[in-house]
Short mmCIF file of C-alpha atoms in Angstrom, two decimals:
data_model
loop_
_atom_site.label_atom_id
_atom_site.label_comp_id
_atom_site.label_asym_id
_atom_site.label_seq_id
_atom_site.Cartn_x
_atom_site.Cartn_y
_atom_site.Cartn_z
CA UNK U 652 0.00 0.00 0.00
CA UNK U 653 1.19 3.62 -0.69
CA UNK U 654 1.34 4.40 2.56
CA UNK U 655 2.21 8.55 1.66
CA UNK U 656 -1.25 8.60 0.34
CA UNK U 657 -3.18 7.50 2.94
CA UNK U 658 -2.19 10.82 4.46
CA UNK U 659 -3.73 12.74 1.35
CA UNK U 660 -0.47 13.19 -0.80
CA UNK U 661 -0.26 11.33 -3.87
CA UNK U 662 3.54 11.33 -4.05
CA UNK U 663 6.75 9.53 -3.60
CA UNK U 664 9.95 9.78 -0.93
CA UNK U 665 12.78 12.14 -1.39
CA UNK U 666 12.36 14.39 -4.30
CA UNK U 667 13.03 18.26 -3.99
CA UNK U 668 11.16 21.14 -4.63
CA UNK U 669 12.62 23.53 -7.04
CA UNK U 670 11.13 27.38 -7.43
CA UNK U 671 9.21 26.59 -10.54
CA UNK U 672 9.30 29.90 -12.57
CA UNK U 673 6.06 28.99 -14.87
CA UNK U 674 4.20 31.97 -14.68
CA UNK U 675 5.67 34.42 -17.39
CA UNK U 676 4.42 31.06 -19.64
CA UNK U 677 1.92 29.34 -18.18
CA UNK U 678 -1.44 31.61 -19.04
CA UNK U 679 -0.09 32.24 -22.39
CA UNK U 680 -1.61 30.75 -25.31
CA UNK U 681 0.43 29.14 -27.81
CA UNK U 682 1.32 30.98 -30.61
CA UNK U 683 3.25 30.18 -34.02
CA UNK U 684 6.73 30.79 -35.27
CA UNK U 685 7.03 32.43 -38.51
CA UNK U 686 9.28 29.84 -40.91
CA UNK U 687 12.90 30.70 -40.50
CA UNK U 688 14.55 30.79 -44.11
CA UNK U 689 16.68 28.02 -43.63
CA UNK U 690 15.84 25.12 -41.54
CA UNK U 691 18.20 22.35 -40.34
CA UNK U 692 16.48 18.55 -39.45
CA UNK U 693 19.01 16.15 -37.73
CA UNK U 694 18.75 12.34 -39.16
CA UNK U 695 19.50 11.61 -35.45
CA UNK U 696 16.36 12.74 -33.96
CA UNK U 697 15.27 9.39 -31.20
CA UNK U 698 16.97 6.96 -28.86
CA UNK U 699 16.78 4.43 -31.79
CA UNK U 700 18.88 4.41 -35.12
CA UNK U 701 19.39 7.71 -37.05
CA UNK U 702 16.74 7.80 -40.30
CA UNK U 703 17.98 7.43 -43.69
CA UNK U 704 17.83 10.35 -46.30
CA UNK U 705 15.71 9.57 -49.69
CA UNK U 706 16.06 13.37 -50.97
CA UNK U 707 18.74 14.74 -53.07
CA UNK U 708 20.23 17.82 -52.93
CA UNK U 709 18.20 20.75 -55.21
CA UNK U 710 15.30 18.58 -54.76
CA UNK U 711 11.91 20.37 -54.10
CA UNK U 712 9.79 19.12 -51.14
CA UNK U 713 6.65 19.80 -49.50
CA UNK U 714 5.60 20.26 -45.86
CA UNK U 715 4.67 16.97 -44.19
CA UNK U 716 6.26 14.61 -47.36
CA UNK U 717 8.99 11.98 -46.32
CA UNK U 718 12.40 12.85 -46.43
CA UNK U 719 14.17 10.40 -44.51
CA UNK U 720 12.93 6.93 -43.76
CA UNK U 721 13.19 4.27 -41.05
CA UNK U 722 16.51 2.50 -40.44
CA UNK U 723 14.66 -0.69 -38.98
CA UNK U 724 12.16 -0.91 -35.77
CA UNK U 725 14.02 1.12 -33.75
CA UNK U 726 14.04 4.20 -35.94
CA UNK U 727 11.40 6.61 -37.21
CA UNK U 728 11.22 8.69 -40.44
CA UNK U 729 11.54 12.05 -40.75
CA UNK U 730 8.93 14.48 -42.40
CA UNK U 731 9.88 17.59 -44.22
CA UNK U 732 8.94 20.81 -41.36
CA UNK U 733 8.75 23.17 -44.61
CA UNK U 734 8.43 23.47 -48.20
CA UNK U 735 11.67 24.45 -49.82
CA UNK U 736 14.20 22.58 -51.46
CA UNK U 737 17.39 20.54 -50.26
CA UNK U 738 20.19 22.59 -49.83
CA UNK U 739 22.74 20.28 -48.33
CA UNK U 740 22.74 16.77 -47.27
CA UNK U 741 25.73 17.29 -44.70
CA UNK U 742 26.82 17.67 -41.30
CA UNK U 743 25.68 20.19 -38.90
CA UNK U 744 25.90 21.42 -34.95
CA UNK U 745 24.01 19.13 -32.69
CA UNK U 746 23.57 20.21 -28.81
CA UNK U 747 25.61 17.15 -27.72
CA UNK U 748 28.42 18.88 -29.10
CA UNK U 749 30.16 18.38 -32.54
CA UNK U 750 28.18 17.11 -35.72
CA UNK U 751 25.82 14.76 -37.09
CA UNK U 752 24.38 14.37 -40.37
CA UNK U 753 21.25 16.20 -41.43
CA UNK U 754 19.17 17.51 -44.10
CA UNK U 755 19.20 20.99 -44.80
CA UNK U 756 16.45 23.06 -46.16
CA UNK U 757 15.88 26.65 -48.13
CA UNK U 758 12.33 27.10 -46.87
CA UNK U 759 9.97 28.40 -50.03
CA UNK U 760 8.43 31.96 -49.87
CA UNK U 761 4.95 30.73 -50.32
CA UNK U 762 5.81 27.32 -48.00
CA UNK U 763 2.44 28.47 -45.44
CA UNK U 764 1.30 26.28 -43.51
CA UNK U 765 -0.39 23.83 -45.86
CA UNK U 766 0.76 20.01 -45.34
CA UNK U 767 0.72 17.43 -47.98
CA UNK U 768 -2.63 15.95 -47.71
CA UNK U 769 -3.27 12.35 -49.52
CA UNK U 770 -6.28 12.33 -48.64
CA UNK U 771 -6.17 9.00 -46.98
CA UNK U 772 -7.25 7.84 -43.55
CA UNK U 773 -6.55 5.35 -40.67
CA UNK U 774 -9.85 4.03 -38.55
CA UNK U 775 -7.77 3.09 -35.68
CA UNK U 776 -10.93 1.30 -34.56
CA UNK U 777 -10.65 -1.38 -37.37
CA UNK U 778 -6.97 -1.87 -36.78
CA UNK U 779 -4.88 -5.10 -35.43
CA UNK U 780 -2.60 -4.06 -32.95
CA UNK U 781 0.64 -4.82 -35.01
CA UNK U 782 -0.93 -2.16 -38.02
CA UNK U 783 -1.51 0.31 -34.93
CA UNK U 784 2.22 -0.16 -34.27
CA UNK U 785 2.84 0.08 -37.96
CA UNK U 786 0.97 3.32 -38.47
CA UNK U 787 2.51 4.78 -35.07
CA UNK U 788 6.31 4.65 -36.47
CA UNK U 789 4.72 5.90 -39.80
CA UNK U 790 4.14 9.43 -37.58
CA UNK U 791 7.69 9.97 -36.99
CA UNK U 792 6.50 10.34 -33.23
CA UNK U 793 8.89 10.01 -30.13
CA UNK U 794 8.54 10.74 -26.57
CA UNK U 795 8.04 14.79 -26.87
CA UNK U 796 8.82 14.67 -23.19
CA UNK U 797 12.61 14.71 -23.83
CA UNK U 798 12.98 11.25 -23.98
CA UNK U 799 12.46 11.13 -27.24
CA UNK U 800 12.18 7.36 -27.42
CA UNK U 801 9.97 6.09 -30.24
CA UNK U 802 6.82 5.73 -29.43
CA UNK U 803 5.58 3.08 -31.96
CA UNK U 804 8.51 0.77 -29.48
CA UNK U 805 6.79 1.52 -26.36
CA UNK U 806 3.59 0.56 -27.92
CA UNK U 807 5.35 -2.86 -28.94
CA UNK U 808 4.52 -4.55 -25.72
CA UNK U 809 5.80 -8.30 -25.43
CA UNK U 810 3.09 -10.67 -25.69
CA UNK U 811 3.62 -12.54 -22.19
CA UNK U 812 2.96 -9.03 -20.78
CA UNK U 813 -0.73 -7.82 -20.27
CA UNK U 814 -1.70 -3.52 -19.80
CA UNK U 815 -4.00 -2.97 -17.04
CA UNK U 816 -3.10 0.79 -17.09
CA UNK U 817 -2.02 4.19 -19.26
CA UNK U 818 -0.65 6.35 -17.80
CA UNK U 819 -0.32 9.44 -19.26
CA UNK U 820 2.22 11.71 -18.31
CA UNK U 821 1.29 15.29 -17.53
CA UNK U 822 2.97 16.56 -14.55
CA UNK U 823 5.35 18.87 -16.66
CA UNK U 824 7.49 18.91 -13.12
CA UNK U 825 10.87 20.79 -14.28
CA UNK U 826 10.92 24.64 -13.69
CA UNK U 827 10.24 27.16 -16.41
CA UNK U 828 8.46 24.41 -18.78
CA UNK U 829 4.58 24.93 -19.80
CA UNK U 830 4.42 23.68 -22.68
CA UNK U 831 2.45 20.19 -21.68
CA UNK U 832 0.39 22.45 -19.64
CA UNK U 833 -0.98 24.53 -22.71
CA UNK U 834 -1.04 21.27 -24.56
CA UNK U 835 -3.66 19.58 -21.51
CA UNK U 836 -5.74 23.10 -22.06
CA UNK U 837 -5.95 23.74 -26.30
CA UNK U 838 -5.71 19.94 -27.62
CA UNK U 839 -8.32 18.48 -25.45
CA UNK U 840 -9.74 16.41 -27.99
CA UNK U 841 -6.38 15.29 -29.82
CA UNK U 842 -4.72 14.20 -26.49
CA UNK U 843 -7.95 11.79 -25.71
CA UNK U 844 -8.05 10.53 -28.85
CA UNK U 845 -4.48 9.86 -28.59
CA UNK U 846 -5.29 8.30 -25.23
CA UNK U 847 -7.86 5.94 -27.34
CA UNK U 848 -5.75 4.68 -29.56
CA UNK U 849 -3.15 4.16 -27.15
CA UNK U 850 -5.45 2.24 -24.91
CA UNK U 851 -6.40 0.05 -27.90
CA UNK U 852 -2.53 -0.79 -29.73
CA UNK U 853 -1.45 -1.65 -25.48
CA UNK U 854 -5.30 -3.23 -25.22
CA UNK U 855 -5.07 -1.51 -21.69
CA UNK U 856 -9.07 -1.19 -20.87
CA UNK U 857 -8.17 2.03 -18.38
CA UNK U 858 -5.73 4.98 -18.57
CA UNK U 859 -5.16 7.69 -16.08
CA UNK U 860 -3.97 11.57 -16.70
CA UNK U 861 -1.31 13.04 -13.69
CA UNK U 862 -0.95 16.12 -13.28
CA UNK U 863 0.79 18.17 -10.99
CA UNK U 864 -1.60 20.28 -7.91
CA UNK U 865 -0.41 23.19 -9.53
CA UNK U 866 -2.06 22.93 -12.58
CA UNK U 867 -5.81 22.38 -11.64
CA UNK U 868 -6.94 24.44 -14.03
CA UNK U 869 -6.13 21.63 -16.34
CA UNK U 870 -7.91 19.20 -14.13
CA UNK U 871 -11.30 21.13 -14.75
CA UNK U 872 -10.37 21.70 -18.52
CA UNK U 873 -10.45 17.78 -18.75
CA UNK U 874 -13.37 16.59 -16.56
CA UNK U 875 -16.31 17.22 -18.83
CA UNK U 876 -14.40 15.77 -21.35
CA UNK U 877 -13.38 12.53 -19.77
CA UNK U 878 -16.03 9.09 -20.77
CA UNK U 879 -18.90 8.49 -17.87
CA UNK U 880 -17.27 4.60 -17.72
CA UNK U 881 -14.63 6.13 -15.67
CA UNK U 882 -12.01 4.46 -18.66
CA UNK U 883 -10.24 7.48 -18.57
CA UNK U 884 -9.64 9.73 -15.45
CA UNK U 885 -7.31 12.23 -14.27
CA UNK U 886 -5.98 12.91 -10.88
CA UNK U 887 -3.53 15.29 -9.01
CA UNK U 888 -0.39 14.54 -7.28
CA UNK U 889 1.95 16.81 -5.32
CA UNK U 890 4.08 19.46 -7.13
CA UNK U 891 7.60 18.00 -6.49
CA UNK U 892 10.07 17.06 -8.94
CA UNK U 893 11.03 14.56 -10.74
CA UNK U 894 7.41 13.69 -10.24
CA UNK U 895 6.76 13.08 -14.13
CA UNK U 896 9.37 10.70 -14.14
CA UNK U 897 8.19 6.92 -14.91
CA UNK U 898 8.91 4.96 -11.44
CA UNK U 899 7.57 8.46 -9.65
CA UNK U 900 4.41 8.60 -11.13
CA UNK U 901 3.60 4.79 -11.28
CA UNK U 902 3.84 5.11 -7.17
CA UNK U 903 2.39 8.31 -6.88
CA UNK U 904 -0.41 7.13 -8.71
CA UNK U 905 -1.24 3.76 -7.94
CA UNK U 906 1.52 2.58 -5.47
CA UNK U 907 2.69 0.45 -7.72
CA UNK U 908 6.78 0.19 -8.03
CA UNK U 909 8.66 -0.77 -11.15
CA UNK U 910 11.66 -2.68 -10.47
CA UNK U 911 14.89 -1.92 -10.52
CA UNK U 912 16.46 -2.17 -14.29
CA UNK U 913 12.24 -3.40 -15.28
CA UNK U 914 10.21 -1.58 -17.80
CA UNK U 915 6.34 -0.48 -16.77
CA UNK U 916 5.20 -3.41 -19.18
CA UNK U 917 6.51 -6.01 -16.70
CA UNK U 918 4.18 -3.85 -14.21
CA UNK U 919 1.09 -4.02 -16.33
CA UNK U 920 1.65 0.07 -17.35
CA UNK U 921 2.77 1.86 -20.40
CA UNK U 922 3.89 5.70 -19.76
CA UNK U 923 3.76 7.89 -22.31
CA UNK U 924 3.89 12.11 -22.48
CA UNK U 925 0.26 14.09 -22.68
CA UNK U 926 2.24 15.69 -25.82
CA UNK U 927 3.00 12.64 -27.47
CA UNK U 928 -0.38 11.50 -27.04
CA UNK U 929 -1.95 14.78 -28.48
CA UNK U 930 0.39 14.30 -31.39
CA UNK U 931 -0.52 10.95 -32.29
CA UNK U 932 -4.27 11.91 -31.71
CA UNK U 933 -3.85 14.73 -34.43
CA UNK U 934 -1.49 12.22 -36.40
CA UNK U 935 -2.43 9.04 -36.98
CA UNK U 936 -6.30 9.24 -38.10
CA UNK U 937 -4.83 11.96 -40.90
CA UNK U 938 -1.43 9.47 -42.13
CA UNK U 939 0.41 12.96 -41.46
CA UNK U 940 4.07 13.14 -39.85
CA UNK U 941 5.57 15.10 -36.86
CA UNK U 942 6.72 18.63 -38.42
CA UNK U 943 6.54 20.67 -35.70
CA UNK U 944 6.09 20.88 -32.41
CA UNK U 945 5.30 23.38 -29.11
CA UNK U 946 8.62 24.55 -27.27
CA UNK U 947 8.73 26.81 -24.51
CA UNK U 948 11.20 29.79 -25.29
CA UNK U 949 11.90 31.57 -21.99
CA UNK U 950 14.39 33.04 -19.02
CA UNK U 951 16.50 36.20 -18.29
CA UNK U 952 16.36 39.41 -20.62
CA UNK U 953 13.86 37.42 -22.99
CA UNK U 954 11.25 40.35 -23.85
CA UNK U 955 8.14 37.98 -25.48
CA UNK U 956 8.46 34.70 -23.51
CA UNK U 957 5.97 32.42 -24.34
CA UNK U 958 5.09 29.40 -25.60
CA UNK U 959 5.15 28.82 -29.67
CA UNK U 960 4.68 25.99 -32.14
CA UNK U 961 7.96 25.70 -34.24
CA UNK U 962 8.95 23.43 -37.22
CA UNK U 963 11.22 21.01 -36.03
CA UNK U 964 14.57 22.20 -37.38
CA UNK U 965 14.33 25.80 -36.66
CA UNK U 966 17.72 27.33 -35.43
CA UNK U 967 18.52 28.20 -32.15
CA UNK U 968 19.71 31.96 -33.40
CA UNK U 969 16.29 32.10 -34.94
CA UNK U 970 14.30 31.35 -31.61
CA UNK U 971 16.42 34.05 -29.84
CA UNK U 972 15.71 36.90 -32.43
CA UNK U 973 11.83 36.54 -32.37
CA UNK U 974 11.50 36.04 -28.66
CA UNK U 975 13.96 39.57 -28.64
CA UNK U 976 16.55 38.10 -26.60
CA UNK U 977 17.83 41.37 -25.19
CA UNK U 978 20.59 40.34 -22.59
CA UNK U 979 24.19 40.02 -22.16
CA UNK U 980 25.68 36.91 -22.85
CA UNK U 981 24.10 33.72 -21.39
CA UNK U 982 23.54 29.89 -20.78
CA UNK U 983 21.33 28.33 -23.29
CA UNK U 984 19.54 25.48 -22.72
CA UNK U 985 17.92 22.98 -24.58
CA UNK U 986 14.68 21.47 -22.31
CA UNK U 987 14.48 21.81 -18.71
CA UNK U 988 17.38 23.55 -16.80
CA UNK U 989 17.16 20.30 -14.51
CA UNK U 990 17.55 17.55 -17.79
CA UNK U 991 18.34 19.85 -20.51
CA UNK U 992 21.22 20.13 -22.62
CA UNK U 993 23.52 23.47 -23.19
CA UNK U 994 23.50 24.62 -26.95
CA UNK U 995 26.89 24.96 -27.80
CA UNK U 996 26.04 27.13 -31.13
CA UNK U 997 23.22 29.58 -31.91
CA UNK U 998 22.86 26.91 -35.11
CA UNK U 999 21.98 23.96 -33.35
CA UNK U 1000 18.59 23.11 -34.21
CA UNK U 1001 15.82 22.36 -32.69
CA UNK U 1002 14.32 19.11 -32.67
CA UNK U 1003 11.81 16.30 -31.69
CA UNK U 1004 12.45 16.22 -28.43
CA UNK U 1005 12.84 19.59 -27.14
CA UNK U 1006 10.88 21.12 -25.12
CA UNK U 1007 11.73 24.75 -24.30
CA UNK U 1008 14.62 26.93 -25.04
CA UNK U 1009 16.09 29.04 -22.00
CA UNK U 1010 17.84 31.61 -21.50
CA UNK U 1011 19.50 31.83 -17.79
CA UNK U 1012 22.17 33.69 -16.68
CA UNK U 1013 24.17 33.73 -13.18
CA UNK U 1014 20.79 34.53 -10.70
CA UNK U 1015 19.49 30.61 -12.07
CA UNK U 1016 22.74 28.84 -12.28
CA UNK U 1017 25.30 27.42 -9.85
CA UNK U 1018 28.73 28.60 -9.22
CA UNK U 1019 32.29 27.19 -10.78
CA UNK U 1020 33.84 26.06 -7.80
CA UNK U 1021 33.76 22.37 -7.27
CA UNK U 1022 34.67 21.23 -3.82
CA UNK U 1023 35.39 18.13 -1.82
CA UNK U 1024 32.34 16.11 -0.87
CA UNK U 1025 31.73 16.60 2.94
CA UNK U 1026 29.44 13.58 3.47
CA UNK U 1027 26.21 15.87 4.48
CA UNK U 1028 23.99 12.97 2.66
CA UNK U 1029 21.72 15.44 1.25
CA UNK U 1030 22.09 13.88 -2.07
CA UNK U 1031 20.71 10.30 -0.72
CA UNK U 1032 17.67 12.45 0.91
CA UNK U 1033 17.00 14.03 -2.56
CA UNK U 1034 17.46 11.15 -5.12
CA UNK U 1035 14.05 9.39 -5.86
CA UNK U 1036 15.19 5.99 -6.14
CA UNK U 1037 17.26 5.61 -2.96
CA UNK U 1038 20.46 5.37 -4.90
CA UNK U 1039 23.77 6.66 -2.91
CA UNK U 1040 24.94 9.43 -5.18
CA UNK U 1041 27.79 10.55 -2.51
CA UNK U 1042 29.62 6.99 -2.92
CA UNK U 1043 28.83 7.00 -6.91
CA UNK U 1044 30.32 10.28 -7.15
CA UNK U 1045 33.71 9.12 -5.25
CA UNK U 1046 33.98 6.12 -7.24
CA UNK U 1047 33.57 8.45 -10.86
CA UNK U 1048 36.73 10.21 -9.74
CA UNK U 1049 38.66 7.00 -9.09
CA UNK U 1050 37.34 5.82 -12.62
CA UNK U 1051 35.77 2.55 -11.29
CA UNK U 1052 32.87 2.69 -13.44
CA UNK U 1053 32.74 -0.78 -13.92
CA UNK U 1054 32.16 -0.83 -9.45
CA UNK U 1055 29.47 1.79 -10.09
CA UNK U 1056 27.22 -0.46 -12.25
CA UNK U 1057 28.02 -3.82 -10.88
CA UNK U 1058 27.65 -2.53 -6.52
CA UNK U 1059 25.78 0.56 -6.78
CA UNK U 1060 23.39 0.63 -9.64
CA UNK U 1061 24.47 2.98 -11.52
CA UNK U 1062 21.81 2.33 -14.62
CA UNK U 1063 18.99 2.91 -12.43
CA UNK U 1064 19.40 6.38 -12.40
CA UNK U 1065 17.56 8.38 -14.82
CA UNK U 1066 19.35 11.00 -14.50
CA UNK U 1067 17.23 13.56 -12.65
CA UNK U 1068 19.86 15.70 -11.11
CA UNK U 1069 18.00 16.20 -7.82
CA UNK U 1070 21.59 14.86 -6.64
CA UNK U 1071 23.60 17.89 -8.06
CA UNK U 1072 21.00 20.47 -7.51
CA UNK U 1073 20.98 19.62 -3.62
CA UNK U 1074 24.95 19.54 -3.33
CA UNK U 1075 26.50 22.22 -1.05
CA UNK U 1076 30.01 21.24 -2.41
CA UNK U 1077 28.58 21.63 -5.96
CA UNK U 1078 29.67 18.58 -7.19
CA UNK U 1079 28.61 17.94 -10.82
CA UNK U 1080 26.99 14.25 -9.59
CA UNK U 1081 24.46 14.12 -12.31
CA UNK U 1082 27.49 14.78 -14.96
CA UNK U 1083 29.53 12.02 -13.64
CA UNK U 1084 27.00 9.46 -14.04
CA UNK U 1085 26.28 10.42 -17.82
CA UNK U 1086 30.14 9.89 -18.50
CA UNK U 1087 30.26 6.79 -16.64
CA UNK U 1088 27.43 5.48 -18.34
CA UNK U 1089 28.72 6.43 -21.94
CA UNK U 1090 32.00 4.40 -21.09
CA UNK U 1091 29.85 1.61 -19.64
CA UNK U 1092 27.94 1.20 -22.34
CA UNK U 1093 31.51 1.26 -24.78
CA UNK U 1094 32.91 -1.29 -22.98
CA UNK U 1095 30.54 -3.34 -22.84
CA UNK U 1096 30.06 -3.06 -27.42
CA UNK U 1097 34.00 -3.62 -27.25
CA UNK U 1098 33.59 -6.81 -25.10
CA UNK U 1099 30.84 -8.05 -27.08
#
């Protein structure tokens, strides 16, 4: 039993509470991005393999036509953002640092916001399951949470696993991002069709919306919406991050914990984002591709912060100038400030899986100095899973990466960075245990 809601908190232990800085964003309606003249669309845009380009350079396109294609089940294609035509097929800036390969585009004058319409239509209703999963990589769609894992995977479930429960995702929990919460308020009806057919490719007969106590307004939005059989419901939990997370929300929710290294499928649950789920509610019936997507663009000396719908692809330096970025030089961040990623160049893109763009300077970030860890253990209260970030933190600087994985479960960690944002020594804990993963994960392909 979840014994923290017996005492009226739908939550989970440890967890911190961040100043959430929503409400220049929040109440604003989502508007659209004008087309920037050039846009830039990564082939590496999920967790799965990078898509492959069927366009040639000089080629004309138009908005919402393939232009890369699957690479196998764990990829998704790629639909052109704009009309234009195929500058380059080369490599470009990616936030991780250094470059990938990715199709560039010279958007058309006249490209509006017409999409290539066959005319065609999916009845998810008469669908298998397997031609759900089929049609759900056919929308390019990936967890628009940040994840960005493709969705049509998730939806794969095993077949000696059964789905009692959907839950869908929409705590929004990191500071400064609203762009789930406009989602929850303007696409009622896309995100509960998307909950339908999500329900029916997992055959899960109930799904349940979360949301965060701080966005009620949502939970009224949604109520006269929801089915009278009580199939789909939504229900608060406390404001407390990482509380969207997958393991956080399955026990805030329904006390139910997913074990350590498991999936929610060997629970009975499949997760998925309230953005994804709008997405693939707009998507799927129409046989149309992701092209675009809702980022928050926000933070210091930004003089129209707000949330806007962008074509995937649209350049960093582009964002900055219509928001009227007006300050000094700054941090910029791709997604939350707590999971984000710094943009190295104003060129890096953006794409599938961001969520907001912000702008912080030295008020919102930490300082350089890094000092010795002074076993306070206020990075075991903090961290959500009960992992000992102190210990893994010593062991990264010794290199024993191999100990960290093998004694101290290193892949459990998500990678919240409740750990680092607690730490009086301002140790970069959260950094450590992305490196030591990447090496992990090497040495294992090298050994295999």
């Amino acid at each position: 039993m979840n014994l923290l809601n017996l005492f009226g908190k739908k939550t989970f232990p440890h967890g911190i509470h961040p100043d959430a800085y929503k409400e220049e964003t929040n109440a604003k309606i989502t508007r659209r991005l004008p087309f920037a003249d050039e846009i830039v669309v990564p082939l590496a845009q999920s967790i799965g393999r990078p898509a492959k380009a069927i366009v040639f350079r000089g080629q004309h396109i138009i908005r919402g036509e393939v232009i890369a294609e699957a690479d196998g089940f764990m990829s998704v294609p790629i639909h052109a953002p704009v009309s234009g035509t195929i500058k380059e097929i080369d490599i470009a800036p990616t936030a991780k640092g250094g470059k990938q390969p990715a199709i560039i585009i010279t958007t058309s004058l006249n490209s509006g916001q017409q999409v290539l319409d066959s005319g065609e239509r999916n009845d998810y209703l008469q669908m298998t399951r397997e031609e759900l999963v089929k049609a759900v990589q056919n929308t390019g769609l990936v967890g628009l949470g940040g994840a960005a894992f493709p969705t049509h995977v998730k939806m794969a479930i095993p077949p000696d696993r059964s789905i009692h429960t959907v839950l869908v995702n929409g705590c929004e929990c990191e500071p400064f991002l609203t762009t789930d919460h406009r989602v929850m308020l303007e696409k009622i009806d896309n995100l509960l069709l998307g909950i339908r057919i999500a329900m029916k490719t997992v055959d899960a007969p109930r799904a349940i919306i979360g949301i965060e106590d701080n966005k009620l307004n949502v939970l009224e939005a949604i109520k006269p919406y929801l089915p009278d059989d009580d199939s789909i419901t939504i229900e608060a939990v406390e404001t407390k991050y990482p509380q969207g997370a997958e393991k956080m929300l399955a026990y805030s929710l329904l006390g139910i914990e997913i074990p350590s290294g498991g999936l929610p499928s060997e629970v009975g649950l499949a997760v998925f984002n309230v953005a994804t789920l709008a997405e693939l509610g707009a998507l799927l019936p129409a046989k149309q591709g992701l092209i675009e997507r809702i980022i928050t663009i926000t933070g210091d000396g930004v003089k129209k912060p707000g949330n806007y719908l962008a074509p995937i692809g649209t350049p960093v330096r582009f964002l900055l100038e219509y928001a009227e970025f007006i300050g000094a030089e700054a941090e910029l961040i791709l997604g939350g400030p707590m999971m984000g990623m710094p943009a190295r160049s104003l060129d890096v893109p953006i794409t599938k899986g961001t969520g907001a763009l912000l702008v912080l300077d030295k008020r919102a970030t930490k300082r350089d100095d890094i000092l010795s860890c002074i076993k306070c253990t206020q990075c075991l209260q903090a961290c959500p899973i009960n992992l000992n970030p102190s210990e893994l933190g010593l062991l990264a600087t010794k290199r024993q990466y191999d100990v960290m994985e093998e004694k101290y479960h290193l892949n459990d960690c998500f990678e919240c960075g409740c750990c680092s944002y607690v730490c009086p020594s301002n140790i970069p804990l959260v950094q450590y245990f992305r490196i030591a993963k990447a090496l992990n994960r090497e040495r294992h392909l090298q050994n295999s």
